[in-house]
XYZ file of C-alpha atoms in Angstrom:
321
model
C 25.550 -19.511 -7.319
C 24.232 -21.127 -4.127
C 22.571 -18.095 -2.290
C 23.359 -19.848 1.206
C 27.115 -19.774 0.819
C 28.970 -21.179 3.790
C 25.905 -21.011 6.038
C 23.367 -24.227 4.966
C 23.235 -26.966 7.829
C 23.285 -30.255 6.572
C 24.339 -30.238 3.266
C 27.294 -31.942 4.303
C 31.492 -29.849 4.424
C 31.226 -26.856 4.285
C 33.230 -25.210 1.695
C 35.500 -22.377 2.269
C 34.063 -19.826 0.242
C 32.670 -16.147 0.556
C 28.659 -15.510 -0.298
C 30.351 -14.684 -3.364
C 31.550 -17.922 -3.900
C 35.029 -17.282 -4.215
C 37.661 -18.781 -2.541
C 38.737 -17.299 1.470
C 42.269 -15.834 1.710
C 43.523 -17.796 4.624
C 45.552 -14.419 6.015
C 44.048 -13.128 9.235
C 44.048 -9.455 7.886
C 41.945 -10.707 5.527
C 39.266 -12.047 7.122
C 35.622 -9.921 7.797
C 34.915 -8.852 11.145
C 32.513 -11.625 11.990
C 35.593 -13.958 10.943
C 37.581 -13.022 13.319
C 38.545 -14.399 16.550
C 36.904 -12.780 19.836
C 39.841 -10.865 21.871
C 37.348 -10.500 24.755
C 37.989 -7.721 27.207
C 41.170 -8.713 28.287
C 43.149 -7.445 25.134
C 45.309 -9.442 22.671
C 45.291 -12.450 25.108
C 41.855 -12.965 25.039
C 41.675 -13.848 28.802
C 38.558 -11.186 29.894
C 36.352 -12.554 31.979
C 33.417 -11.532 29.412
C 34.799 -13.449 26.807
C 32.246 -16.204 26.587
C 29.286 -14.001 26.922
C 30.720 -11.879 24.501
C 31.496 -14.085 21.828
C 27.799 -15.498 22.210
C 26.654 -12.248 21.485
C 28.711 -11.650 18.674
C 27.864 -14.871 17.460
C 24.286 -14.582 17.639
C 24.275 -10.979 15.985
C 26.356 -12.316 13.376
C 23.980 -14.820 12.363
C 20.610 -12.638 12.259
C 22.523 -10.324 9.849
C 23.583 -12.759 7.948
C 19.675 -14.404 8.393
C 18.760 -10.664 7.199
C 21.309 -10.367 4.315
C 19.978 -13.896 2.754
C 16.290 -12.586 2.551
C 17.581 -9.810 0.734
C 19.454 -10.820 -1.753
C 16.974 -14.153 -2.987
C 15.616 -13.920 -5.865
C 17.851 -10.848 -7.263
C 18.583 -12.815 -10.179
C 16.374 -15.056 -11.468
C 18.596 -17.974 -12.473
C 18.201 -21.657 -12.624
C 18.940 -22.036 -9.064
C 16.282 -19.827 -7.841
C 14.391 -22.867 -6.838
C 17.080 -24.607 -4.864
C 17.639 -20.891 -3.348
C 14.431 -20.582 -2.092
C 13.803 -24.382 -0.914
C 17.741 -23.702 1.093
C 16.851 -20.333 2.555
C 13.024 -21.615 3.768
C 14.747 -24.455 5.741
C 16.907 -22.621 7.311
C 14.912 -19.384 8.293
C 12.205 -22.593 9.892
C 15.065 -23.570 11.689
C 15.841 -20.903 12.946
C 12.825 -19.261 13.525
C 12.142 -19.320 16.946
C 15.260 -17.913 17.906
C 15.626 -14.758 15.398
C 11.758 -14.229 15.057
C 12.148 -10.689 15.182
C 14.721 -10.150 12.728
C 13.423 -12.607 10.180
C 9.644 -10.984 10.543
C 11.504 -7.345 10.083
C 13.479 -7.875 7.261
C 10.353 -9.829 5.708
C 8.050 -6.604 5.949
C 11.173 -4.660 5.169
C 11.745 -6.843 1.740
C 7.903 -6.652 0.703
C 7.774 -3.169 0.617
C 11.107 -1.338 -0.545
C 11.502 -4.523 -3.198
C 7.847 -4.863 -4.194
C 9.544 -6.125 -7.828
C 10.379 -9.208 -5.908
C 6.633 -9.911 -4.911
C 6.534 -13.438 -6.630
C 9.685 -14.340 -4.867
C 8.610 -13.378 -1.102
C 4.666 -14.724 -1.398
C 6.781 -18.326 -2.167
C 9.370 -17.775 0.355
C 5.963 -16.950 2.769
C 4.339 -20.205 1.385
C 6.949 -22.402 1.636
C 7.761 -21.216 5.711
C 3.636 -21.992 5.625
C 4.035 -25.444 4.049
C 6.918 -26.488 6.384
C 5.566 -24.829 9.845
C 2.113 -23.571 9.882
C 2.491 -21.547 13.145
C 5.583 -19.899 11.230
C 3.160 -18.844 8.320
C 0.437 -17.438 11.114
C 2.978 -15.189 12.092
C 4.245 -14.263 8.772
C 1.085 -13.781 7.851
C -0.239 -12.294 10.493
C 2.243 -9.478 10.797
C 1.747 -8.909 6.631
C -2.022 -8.150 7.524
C -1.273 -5.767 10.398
C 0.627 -3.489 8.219
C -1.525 -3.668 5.700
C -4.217 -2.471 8.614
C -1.991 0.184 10.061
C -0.824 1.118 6.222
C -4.865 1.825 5.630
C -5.168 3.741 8.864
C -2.435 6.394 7.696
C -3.510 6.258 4.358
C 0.012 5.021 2.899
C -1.382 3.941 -0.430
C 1.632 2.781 -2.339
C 1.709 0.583 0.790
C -1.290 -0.653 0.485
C -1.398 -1.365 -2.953
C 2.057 -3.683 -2.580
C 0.741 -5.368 0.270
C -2.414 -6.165 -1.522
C -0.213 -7.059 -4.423
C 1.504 -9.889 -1.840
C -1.590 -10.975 -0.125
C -3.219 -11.891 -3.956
C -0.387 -14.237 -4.650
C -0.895 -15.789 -1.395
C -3.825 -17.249 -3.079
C -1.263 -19.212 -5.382
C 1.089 -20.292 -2.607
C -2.659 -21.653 -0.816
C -1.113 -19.489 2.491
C -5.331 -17.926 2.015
C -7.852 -19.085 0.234
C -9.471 -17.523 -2.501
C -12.502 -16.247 -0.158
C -10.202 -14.579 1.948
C -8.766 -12.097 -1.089
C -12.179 -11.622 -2.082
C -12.986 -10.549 0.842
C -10.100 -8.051 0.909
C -10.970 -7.286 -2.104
C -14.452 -6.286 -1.028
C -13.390 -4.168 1.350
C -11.818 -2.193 -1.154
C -15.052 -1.865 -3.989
C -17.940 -1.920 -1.520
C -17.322 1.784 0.451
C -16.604 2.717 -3.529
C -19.991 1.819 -5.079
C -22.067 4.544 -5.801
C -18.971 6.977 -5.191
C -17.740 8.797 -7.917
C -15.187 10.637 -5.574
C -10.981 10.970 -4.930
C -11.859 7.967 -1.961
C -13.938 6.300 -4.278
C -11.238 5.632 -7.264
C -8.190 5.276 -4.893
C -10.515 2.268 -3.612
C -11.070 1.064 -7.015
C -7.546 1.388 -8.272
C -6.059 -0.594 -5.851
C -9.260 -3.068 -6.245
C -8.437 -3.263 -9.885
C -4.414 -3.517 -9.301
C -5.090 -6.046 -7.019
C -7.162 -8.480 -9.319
C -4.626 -8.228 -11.930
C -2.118 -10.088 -9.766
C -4.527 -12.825 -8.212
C -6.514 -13.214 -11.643
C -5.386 -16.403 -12.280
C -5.910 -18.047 -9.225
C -9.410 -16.402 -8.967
C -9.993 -18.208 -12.246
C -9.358 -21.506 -10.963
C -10.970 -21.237 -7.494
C -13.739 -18.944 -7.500
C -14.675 -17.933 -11.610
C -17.967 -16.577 -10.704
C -16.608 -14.459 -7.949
C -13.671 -13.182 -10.404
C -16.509 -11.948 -13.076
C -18.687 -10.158 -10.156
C -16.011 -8.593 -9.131
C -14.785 -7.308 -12.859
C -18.458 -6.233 -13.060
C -18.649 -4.193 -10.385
C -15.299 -2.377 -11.369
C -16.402 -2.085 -14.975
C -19.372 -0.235 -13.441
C -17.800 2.086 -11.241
C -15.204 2.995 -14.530
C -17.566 4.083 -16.614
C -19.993 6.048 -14.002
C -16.795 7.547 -12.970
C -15.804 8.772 -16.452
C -19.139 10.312 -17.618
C -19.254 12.245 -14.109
C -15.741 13.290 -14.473
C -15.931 13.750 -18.146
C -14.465 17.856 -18.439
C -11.949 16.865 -15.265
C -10.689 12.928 -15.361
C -8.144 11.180 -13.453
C -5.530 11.557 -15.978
C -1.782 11.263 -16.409
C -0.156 13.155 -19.407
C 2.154 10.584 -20.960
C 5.622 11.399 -23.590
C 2.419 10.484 -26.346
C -0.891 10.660 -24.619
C -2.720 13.545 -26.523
C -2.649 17.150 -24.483
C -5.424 15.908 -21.824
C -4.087 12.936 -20.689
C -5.526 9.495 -20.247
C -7.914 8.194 -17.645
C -5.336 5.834 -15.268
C -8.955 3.725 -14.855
C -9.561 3.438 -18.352
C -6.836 2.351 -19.101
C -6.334 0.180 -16.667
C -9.585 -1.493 -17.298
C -8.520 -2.200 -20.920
C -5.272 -4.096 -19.606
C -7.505 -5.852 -17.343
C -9.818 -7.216 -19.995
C -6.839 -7.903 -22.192
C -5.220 -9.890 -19.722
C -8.322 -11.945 -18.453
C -8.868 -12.785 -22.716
C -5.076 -14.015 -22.052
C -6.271 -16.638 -19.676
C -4.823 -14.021 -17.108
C -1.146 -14.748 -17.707
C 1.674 -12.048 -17.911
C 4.322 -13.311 -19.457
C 6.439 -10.308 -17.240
C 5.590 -11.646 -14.264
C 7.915 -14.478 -12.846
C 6.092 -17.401 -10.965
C 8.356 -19.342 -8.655
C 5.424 -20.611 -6.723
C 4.490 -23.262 -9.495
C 8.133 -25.050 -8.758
C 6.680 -25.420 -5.051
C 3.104 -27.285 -6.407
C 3.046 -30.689 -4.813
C 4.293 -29.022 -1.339
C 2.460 -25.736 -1.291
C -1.010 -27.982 -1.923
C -0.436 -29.330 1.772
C -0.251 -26.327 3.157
C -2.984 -24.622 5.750
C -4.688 -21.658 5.001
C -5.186 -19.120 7.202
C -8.660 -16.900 7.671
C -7.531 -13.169 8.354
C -9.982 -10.309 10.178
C -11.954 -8.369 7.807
C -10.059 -4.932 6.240
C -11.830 -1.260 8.139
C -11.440 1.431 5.772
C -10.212 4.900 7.455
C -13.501 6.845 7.151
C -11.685 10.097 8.672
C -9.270 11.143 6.124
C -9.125 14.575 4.204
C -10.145 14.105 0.707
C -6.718 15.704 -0.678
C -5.026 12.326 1.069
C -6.172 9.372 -1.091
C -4.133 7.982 -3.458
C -4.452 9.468 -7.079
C -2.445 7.072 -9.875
C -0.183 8.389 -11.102
């Protein structure tokens, strides 16, 4: 199913279909609002003197939901065609880009938060608009980081730790480079060292959750980096256990024993699991690799260093669930 429907330029007639695919009933009653012919102001006739502005209007709203609506829905299935979805919808939204900036940027931030499942899918779609218009990925980009920075300032951490999530695979889609997520990532372990408090391991979670997704391409670009990093949070796990011994970060699971288990424990374990894996996760879906040859032209963009809120109540930082 092509995820473009009726509304790809250039791909020569335009068939005349629904975004369902299935075929239009040619009966006026039948036809969707934004199918309809404009009346204008001046009633059935359609003789208003507004018409023209009107329909423009129309016209132009019509297309920025419809913009909106395709971001959505990419990448809801993964089929075969997820790769000709993607290349489609990337040409289009740089088309029309300058014109619907707003709405495309919203529905982007929208999209990477409520449908952080789809994280794979919207780092590529982020790349590719990079690859094809490097002013386009500045802004995506750019916009990403600021509510990442605002997300840290009201200490939204489920926030955070998606955002993070996207900016790691924006190593993969070479939209950052590798120094730039380490970086990031730094801002997240160095307020943490020494720290065995609630700030302290709601920095190193996210650290940790964060490495998980840009292991791989931390492997490839920066190795040494990747195992000073897993050092460092290997070292804050286990001070943090044998100071919290009698009162752990723990989670009681359907068959975790009475006490729980400790979230960073355990998460460590998965960590070194997955690095002995050659950090792949088979669960994980990886569109980016269909985009190689084009993604490896792409600019990279250097992002202002991360400020950790130094002024929030202890009871506020995130504790994993």
């Amino acid at each position: 199913m092509d995820i473009l429907g009726g509304y790809q330029r250039g791909g020569g007639a335009r068939r005349d279909v629904d975004e369902f695919g299935r075929e239009r009933r040619s009966r006026p009653h039948n036809r969707k609002p934004y199918e309809r012919p404009s009346r204008g102001r001046g009633g059935r006739g359609g003789h208003g003197g507004n018409q023209g502005s009107g329909s423009m209007v129309d016209e132009s709203n019509d297309l920025e939901s419809r913009l909106a609506s395709l971001i959505i829905k990419v990448g809801d299935k993964n089929a075969p065609t997820l790769q000709n979805n993607l290349e489609a919808l990337s040409v289009v939204l740089e088309k029309d880009f300058s014109k619907h900036e707003i709405t495309v940027l919203r529905t982007f931030r929208q999209c990477v938060l409520e449908l952080p499942w789809k994280a794979p899918v919207y780092s590529t779609l982020a790349g590719l608009l990079n690859a094809k218009n490097s002013d386009t990925g500045a802004k995506v980009i750019t916009l990403m980081h600021e509510v990442l920075r605002m997300s840290l300032a009201a200490g939204q951490w489920g926030s955070v730790k998606v955002l993070m999530r996207f900016f790691a695979l924006q190593v993969e889609t070479k939209t950052i480079s590798a120094a730039t997520l380490l970086a990031m990532i730094d801002a997240f372990l160095q307020p943490a060292a020494g720290k065995m408090t609630a700030q302290g391991s709601c920095f190193v979670f996210i650290a940790m959750s964060t490495l998980l997704w840009a292991g791989r391409a931390l492997r490839e670009n920066a190795p040494d980096e990747l195992e000073t990093r897993l050092l460092a949070v290997e070292q804050f796990v286990q001070a943090y256990t044998e100071a919290n011994a009698g009162n752990t970060l723990t989670t009681v699971l359907h068959d975790a024993p009475p006490k729980g288990v400790n979230i960073l424990e355990n998460l460590l374990a998965t960590m070194r699991a997955v690095a002995d894996s050659g950090w792949k996760i088979d669960a994980i879906c990886a569109p980016h690799a269909m985009f190689a040859s084009e993604l490896a032209q792409a600019t990279q963009h250097e992002l202002p260093a991360l400020e950790m809120p130094v002024d929030l109540p202890a009871g506020s930082y995130y504790t994993p669930p």
